[in-house]
CSV table of C-alpha atoms (C1' of nucleotides) in Angstrom, one decimal:
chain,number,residue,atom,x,y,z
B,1,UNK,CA,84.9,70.3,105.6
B,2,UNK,CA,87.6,67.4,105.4
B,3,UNK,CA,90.3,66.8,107.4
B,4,UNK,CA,92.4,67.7,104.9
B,5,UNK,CA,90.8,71.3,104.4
B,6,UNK,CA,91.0,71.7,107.9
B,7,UNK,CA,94.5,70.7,108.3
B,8,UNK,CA,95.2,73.5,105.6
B,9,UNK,CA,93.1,76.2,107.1
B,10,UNK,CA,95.3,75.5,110.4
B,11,UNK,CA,98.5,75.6,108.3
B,12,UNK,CA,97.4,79.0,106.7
B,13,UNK,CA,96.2,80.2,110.2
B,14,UNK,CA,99.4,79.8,111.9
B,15,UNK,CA,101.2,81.5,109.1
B,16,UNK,CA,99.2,84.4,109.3
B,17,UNK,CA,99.4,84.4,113.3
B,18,UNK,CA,103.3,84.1,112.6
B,19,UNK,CA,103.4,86.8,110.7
B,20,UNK,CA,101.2,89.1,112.8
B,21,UNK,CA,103.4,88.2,115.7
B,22,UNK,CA,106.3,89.4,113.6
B,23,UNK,CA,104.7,92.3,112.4
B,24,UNK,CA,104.5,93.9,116.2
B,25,UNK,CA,108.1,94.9,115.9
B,26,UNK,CA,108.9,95.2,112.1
B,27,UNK,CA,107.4,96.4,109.1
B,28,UNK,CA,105.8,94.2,106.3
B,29,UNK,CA,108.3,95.2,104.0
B,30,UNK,CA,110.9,94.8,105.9
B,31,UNK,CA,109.6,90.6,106.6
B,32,UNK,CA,110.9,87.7,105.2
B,33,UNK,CA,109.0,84.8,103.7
B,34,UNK,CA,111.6,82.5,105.5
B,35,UNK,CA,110.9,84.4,108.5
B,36,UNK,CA,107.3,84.1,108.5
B,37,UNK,CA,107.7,80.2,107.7
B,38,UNK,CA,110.4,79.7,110.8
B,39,UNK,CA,108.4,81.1,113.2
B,40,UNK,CA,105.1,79.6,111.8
B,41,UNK,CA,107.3,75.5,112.0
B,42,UNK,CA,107.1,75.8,108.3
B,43,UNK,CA,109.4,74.9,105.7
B,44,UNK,CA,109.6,77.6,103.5
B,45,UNK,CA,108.1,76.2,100.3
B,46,UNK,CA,105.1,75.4,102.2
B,47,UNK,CA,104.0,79.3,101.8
B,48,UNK,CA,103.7,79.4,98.3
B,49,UNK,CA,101.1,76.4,98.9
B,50,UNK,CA,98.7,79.4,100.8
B,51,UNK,CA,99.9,82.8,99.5
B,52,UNK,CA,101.2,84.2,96.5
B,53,UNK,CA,103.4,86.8,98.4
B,54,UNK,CA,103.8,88.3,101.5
B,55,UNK,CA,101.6,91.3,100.5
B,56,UNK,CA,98.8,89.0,99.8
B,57,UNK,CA,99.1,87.6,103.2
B,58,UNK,CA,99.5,91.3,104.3
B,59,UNK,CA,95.8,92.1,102.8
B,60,UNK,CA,94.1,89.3,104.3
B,61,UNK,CA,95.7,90.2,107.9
B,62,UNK,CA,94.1,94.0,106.8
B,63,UNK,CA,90.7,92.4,106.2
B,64,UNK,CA,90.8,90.6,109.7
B,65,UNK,CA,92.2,94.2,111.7
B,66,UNK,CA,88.8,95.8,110.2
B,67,UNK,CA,86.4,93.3,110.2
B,68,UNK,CA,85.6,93.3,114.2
B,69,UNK,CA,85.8,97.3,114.2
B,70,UNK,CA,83.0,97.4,111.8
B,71,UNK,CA,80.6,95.9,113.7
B,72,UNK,CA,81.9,97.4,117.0
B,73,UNK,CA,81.6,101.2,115.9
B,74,UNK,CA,78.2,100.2,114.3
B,75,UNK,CA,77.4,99.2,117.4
B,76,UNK,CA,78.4,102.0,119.3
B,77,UNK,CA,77.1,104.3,117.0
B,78,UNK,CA,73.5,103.0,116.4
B,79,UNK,CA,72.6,103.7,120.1
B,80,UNK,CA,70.7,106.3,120.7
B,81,UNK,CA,72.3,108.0,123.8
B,82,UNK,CA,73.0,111.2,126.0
B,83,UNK,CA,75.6,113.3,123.5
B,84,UNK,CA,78.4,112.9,126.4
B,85,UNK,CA,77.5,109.4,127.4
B,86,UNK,CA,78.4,108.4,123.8
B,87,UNK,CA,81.5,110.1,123.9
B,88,UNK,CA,82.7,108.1,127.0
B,89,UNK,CA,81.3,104.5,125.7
B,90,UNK,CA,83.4,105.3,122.9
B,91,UNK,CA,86.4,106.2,124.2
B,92,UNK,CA,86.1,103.0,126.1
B,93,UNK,CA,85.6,101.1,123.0
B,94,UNK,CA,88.8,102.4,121.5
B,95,UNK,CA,90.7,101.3,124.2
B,96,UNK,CA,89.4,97.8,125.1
B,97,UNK,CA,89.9,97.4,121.3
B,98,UNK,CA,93.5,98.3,121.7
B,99,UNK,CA,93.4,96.1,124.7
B,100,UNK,CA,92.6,93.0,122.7
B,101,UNK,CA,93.4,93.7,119.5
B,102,UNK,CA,97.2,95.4,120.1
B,103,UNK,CA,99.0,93.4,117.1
B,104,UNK,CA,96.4,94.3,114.6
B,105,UNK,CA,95.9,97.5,115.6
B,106,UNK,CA,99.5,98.3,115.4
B,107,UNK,CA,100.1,96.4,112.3
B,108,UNK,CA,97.5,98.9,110.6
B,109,UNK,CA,99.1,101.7,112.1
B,110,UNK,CA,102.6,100.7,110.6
B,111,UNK,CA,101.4,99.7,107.1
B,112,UNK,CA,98.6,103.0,106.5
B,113,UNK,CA,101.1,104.6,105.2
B,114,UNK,CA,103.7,102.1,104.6
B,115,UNK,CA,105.7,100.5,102.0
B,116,UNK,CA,103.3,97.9,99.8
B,117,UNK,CA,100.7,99.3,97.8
B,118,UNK,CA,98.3,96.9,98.1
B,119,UNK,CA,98.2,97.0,101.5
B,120,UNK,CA,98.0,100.6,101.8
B,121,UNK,CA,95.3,100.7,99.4
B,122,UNK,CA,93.3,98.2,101.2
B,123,UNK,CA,94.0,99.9,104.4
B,124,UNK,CA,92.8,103.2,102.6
B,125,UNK,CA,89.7,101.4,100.8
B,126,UNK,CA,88.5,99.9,104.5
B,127,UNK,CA,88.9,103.4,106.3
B,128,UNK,CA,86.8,105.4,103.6
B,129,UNK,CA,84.0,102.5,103.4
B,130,UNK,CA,84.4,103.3,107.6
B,131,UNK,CA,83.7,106.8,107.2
B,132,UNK,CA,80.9,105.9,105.0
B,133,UNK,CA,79.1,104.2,107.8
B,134,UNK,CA,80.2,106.6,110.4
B,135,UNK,CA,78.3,109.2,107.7
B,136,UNK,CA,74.8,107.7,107.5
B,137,UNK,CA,75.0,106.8,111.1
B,138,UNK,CA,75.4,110.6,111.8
B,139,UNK,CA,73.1,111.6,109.2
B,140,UNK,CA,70.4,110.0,110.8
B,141,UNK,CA,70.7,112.0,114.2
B,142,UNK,CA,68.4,114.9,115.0
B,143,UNK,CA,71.5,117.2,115.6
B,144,UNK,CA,72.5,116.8,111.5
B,145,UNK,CA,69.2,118.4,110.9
B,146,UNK,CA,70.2,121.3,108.1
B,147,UNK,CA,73.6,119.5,107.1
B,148,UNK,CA,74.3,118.8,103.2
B,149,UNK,CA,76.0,115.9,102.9
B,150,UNK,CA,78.8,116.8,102.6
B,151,UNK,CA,79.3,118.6,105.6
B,152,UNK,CA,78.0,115.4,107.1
B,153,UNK,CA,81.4,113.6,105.4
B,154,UNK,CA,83.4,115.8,106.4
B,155,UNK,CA,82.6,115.4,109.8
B,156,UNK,CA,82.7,111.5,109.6
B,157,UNK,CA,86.3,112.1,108.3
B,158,UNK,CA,87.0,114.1,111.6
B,159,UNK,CA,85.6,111.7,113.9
B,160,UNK,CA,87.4,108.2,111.9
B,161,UNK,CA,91.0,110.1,111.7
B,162,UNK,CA,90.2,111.6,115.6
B,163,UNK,CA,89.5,107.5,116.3
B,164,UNK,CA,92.6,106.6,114.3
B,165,UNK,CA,94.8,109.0,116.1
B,166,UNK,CA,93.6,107.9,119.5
B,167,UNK,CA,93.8,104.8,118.8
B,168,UNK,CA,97.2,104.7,117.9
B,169,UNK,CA,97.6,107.1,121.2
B,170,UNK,CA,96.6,104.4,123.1
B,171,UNK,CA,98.9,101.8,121.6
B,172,UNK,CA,102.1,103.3,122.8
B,173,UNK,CA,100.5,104.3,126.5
B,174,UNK,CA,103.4,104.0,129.0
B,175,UNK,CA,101.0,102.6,131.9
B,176,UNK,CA,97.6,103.1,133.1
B,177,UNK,CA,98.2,107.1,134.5
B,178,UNK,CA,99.3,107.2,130.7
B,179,UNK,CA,96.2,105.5,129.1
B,180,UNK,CA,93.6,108.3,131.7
B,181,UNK,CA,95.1,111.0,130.2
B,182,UNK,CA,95.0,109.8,126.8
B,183,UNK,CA,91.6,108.9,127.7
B,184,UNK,CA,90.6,112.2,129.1
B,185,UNK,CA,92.3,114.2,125.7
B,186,UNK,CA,90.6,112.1,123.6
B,187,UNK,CA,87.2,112.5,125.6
B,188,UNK,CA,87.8,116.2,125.6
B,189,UNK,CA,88.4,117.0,121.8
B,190,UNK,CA,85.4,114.7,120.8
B,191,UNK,CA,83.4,117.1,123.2
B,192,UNK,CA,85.1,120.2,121.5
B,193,UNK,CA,84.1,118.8,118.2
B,194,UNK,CA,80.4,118.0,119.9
B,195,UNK,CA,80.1,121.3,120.4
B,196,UNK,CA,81.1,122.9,117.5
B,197,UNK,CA,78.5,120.9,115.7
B,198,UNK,CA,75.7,122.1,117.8
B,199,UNK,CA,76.4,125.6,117.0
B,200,UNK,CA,77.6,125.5,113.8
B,201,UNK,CA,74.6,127.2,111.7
B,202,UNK,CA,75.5,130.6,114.3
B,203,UNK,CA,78.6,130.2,113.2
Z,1,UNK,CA,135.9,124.8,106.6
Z,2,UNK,CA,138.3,123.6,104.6
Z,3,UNK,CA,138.3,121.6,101.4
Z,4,UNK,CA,138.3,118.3,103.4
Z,5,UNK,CA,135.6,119.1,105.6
Z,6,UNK,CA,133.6,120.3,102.2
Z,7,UNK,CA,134.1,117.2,100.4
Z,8,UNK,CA,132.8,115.3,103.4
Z,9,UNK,CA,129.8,117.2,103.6
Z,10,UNK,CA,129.1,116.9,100.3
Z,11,UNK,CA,129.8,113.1,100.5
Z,12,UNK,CA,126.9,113.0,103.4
Z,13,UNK,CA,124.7,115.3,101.7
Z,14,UNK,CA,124.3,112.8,98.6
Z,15,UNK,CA,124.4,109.6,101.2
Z,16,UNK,CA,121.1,111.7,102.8
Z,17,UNK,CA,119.4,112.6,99.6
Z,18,UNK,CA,120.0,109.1,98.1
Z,19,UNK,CA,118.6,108.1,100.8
Z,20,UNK,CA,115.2,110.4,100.9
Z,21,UNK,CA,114.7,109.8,97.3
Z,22,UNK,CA,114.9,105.9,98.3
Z,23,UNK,CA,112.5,106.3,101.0
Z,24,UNK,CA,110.1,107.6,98.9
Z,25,UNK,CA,108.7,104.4,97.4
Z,26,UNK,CA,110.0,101.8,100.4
Z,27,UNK,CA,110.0,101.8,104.2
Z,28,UNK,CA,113.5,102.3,105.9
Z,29,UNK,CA,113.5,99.1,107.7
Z,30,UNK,CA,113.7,97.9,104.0
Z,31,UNK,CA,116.3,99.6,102.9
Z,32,UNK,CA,119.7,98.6,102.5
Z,33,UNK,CA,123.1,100.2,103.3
Z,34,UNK,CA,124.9,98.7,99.8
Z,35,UNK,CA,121.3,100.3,98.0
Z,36,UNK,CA,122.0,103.6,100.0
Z,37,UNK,CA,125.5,103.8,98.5
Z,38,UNK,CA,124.8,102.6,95.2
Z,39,UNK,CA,122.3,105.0,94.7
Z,40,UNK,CA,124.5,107.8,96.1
Z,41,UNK,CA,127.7,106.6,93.7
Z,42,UNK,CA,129.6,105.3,96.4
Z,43,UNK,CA,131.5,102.4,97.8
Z,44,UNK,CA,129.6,100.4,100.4
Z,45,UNK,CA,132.0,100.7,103.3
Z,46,UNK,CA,132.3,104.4,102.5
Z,47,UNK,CA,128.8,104.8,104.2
Z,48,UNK,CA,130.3,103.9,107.9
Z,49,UNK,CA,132.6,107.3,108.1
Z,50,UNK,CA,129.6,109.1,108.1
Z,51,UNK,CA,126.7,107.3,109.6
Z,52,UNK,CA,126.9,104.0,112.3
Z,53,UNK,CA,123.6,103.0,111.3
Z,54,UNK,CA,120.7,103.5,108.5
Z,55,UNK,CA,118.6,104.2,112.2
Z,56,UNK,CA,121.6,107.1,112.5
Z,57,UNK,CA,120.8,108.8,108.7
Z,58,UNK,CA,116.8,107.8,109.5
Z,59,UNK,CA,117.1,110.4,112.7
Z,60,UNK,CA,119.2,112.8,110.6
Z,61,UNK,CA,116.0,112.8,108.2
Z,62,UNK,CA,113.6,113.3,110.4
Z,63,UNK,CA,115.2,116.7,111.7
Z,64,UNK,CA,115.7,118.0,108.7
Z,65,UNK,CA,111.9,117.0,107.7
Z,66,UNK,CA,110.9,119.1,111.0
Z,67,UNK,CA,113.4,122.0,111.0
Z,68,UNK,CA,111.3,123.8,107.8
Z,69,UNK,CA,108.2,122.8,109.4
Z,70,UNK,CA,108.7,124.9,113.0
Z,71,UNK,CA,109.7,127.9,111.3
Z,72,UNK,CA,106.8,127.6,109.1
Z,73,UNK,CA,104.4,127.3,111.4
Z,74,UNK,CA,105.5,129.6,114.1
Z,75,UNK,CA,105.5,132.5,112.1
Z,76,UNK,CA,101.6,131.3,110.6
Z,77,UNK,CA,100.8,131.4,113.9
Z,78,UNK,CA,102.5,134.3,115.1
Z,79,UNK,CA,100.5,136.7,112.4
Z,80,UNK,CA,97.3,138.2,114.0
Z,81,UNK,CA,94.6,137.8,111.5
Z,82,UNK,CA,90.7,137.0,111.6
Z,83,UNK,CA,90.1,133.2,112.4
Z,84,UNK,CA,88.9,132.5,109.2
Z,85,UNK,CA,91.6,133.9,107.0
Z,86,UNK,CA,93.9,132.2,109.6
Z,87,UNK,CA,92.6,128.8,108.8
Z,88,UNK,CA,92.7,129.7,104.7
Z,89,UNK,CA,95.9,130.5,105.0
Z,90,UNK,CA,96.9,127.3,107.5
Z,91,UNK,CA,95.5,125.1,105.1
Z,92,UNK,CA,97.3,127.1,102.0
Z,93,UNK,CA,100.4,126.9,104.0
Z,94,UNK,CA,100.4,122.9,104.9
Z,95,UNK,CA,99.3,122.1,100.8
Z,96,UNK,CA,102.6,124.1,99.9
Z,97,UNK,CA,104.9,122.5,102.1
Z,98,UNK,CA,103.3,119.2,100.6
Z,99,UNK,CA,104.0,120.5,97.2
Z,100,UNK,CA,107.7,121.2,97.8
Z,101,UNK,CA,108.6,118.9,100.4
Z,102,UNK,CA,106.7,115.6,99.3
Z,103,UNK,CA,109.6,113.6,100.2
Z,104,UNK,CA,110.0,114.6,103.7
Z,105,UNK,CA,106.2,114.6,104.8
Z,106,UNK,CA,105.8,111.0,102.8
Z,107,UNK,CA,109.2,110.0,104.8
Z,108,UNK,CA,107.5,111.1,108.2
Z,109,UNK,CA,104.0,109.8,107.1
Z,110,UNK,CA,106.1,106.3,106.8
Z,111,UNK,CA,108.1,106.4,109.8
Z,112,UNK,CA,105.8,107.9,112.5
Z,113,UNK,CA,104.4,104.2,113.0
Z,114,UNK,CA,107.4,102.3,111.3
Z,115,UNK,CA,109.5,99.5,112.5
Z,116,UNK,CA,113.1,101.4,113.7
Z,117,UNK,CA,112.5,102.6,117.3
Z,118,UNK,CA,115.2,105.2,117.4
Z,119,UNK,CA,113.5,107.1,114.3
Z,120,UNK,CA,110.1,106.7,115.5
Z,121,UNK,CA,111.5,107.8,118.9
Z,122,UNK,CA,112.7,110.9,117.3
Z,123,UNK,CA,109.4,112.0,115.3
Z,124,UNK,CA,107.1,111.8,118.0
Z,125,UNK,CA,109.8,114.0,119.9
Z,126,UNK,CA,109.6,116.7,117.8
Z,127,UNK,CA,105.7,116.4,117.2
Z,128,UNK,CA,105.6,116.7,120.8
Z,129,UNK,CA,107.5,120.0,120.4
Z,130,UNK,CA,105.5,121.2,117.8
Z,131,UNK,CA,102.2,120.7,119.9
Z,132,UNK,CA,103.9,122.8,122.6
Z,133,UNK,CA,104.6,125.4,120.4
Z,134,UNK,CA,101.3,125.6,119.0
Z,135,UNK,CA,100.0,125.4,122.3
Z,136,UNK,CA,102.1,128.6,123.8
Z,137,UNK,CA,100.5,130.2,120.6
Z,138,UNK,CA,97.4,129.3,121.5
Z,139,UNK,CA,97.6,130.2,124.7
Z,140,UNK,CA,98.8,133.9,123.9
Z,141,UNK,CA,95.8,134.5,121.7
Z,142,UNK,CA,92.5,136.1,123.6
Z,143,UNK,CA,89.7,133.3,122.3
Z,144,UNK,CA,92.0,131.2,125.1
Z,145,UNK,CA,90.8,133.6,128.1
Z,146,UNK,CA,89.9,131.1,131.1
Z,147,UNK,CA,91.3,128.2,129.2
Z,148,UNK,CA,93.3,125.6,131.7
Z,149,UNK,CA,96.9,124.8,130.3
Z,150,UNK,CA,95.8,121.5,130.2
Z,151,UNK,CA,92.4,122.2,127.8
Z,152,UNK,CA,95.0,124.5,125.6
Z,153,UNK,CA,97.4,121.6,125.3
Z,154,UNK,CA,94.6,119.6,124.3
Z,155,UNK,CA,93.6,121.7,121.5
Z,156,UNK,CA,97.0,122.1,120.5
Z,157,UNK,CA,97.4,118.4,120.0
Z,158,UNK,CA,93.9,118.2,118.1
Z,159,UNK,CA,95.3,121.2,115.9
Z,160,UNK,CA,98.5,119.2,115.1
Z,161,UNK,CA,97.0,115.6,114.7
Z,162,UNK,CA,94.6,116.8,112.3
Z,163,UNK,CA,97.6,119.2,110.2
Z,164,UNK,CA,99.1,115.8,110.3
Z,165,UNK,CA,96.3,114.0,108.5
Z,166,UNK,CA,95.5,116.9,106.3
Z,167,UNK,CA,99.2,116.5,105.2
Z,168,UNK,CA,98.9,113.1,104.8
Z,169,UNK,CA,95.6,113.6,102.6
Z,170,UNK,CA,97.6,116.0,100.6
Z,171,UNK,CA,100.0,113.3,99.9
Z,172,UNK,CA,98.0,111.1,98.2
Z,173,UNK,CA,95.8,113.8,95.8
Z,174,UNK,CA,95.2,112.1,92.9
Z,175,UNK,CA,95.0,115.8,91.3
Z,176,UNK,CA,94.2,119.1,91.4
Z,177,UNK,CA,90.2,118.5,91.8
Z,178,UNK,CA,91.6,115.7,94.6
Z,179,UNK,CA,93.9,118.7,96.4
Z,180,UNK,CA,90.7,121.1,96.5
Z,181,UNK,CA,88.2,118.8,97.6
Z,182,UNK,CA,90.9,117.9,100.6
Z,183,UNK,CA,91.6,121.5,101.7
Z,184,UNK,CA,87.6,122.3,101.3
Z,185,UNK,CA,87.6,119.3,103.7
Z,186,UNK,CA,90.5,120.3,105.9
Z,187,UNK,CA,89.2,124.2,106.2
Z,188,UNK,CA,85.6,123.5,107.2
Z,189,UNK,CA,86.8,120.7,110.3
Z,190,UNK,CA,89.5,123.5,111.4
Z,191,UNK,CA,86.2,125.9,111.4
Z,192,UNK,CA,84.2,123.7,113.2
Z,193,UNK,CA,86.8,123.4,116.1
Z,194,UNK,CA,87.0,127.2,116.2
Z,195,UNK,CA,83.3,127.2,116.8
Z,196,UNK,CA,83.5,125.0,119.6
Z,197,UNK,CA,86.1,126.4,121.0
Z,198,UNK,CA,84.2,129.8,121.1
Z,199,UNK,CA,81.5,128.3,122.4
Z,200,UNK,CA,83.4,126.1,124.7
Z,201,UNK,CA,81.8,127.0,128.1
Z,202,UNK,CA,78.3,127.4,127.6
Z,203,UNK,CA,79.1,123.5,126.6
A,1,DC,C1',91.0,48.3,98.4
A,2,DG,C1',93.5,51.3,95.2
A,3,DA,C1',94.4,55.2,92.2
A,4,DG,C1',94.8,60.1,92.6
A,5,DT,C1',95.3,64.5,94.9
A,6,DC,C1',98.1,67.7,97.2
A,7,DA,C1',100.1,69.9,101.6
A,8,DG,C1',104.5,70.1,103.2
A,9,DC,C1',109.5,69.0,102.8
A,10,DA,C1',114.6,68.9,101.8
A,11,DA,C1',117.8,70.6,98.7
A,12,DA,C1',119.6,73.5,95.4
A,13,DC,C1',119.7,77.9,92.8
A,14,DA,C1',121.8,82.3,92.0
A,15,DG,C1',121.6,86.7,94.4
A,16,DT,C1',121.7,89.6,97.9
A,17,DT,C1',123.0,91.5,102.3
A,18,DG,C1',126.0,94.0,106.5
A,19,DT,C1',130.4,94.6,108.0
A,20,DT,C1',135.5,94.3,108.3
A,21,DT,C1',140.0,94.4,106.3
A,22,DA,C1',144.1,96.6,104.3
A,23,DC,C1',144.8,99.9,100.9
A,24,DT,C1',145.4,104.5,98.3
A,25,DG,C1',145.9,109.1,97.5
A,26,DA,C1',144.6,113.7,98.2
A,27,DA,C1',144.2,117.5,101.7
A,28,DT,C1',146.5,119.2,105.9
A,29,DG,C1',149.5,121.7,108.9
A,30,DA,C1',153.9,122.2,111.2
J,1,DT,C1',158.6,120.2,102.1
J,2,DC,C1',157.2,116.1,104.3
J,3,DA,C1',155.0,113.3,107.7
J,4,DT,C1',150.3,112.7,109.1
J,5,DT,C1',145.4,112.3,108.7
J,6,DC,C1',141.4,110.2,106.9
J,7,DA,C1',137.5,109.9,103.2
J,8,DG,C1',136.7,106.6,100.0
J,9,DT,C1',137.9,101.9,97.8
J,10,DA,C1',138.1,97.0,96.4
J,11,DA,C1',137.9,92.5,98.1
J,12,DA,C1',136.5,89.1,101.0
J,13,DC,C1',133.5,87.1,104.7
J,14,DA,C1',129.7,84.3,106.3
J,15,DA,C1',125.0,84.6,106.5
J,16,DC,C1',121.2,85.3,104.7
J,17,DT,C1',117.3,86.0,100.9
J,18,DG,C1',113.0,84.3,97.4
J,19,DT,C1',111.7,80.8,94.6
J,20,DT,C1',111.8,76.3,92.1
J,21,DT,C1',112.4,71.4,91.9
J,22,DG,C1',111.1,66.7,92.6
J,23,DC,C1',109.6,63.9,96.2
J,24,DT,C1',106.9,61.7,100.1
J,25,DG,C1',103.1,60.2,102.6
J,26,DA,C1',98.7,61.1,104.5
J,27,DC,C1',94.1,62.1,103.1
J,28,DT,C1',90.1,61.5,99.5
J,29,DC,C1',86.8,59.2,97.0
J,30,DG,C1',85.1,55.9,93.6
DNA sequence: CGAGTCAGCAAACAGTTGTTTACTGAATGA
DNA sequence: TCATTCAGTAAACAACTGTTTGCTGACTCG
């Protein structure tokens, strides 16, 4: 790649770190293209030379939040562990992904249900191809022995909205005494929902 | 209340419901005051004898969007039925409120994670409430013998993150078949927590 | 080297915004 | 009845907004 590529990838980098930065405190909707370009040491032309609009900038900031929690929950869920050892390493995992991911994190959070379609619908598209995974990940454990596939969904819907929910639990912790006993809740209700599945066909 | 105080009611009343039907397709940090009026057939300045701030009318909004939903669910929960007619009827009760109140829940959906602190502030308030609420319930029924407060509370915030996201779901049903296949969904994950939670201690 | 490409800029465009001001005229209450 | 209150108004304010324009100067490549 040229220097001149380069120089444009860099441009294009620091307006979407701008606008991320931005987007911790306010919603997409509610941004500015001037905004984006003052904070990013732009002139505010120069945005129209990378994005159409702020909603397509928007969408690519969406694909960057979900990109490092696919592999990461893949991860997570492909080893084979104790029941309640998996449910701690992935408790964990949410929060040290909160940790280092805050902005994004948030930024999803805001715009899930916020104000531009296309971002929403991204968002939504990313979170059902997420419980898809989550889905034949589970379906290939011994405990979904006897499960249609359905029921096999619909539990991979529980477990991405529980993950979603902590997640977002965990983003407006007060302090550390805050983020244990989000920690433990989260810990618990994932063992309630363990449980349940073990003993479902007795109903 | 005389005529005066009427007139002014009324006058706030359309400011509100301009507002709501506003919020319906943007977020409220993107909303204006002059839209707010305009929409409401009034002068711009006209706004400030009733509200100091859009935050102010946001707040007013969300207790409105919460007073219906206490009452409802207090008295679902107050009825003594068998657990699986409870749950039919929970689900029933949350796709109704949907149905008639798609404004508010879309408005809440919005502003849970939105960009105006004081509103955000507000709604997870009164979700906080509404977990307690649930969780006194709880706590009175007899499946809770030799529950800690702490494991009741828990299950009370499970209960009402996941009548959050079921709400949510309903929002965006794309039709009837959509609306079924979400309350199928919904009604087998609440029966899979009531089978853990009878089976709680034998883990 | 020299012609061409093109990222980023300054300036201008016509709108919009929030908020304050002084006002009007209807409801109020002594 | 008549002075007072006050909800709603029209107008003005400066400060922004998104987007287009023509331009410049550094990179590209034959």
């Amino acid at each position: 790649m040229g220097v001149r590529q380069a120089q444009k990838q860099q441009s294009r980098r620091a307006l979407l770190d701008a606008g991320l930065r931005l987007l911790e405190h306010q919603n997409l909707s509610g941004l500015g293209v001037r905004e984006v370009t003052r904070e990013a040491g732009m002139s505010p032309a120069g945005f129209y030379r990378h994005f159409r609009d702020l909603a397509e900038l928007g969408v690519v900031l969406v694909e960057e939040s979900l990109a490092s929690l696919h592999g990461l929950v893949r991860g997570a869920l492909a080893e084979q562990a104790e029941a309640g050892e998996l449910i701690d390493r992935t408790v964990e995992l949410i929060a040290g992904h909160v940790r280092e991911r805050r902005a994004y994190v948030r930024f999803l959070a805001r715009e899930r249900h916020g104000g531009v379609q296309p971002v929403r619908a991204a968002i939504a598209a990313e979170l059902a191809r997420f419980a898809d995974e989550v889905a034949e990940a589970l379906g290939a454990q011994p405990e979904s022995e006897g499960w249609s596939a359905a029921d096999v969904r619909m539990l991979a819907e529980l477990y991405v909205d529980h993950m979603v929910a902590t997640a977002v639990a965990f983003l407006d912790a007060a302090g550390p005494a805050d983020r244990a006993r989000i920690a433990a809740t989260a810990r618990t209700q994932l063992r309630l929902i363990s449980v349940g599945r073990r003993h479902w066909r007795e109903g």
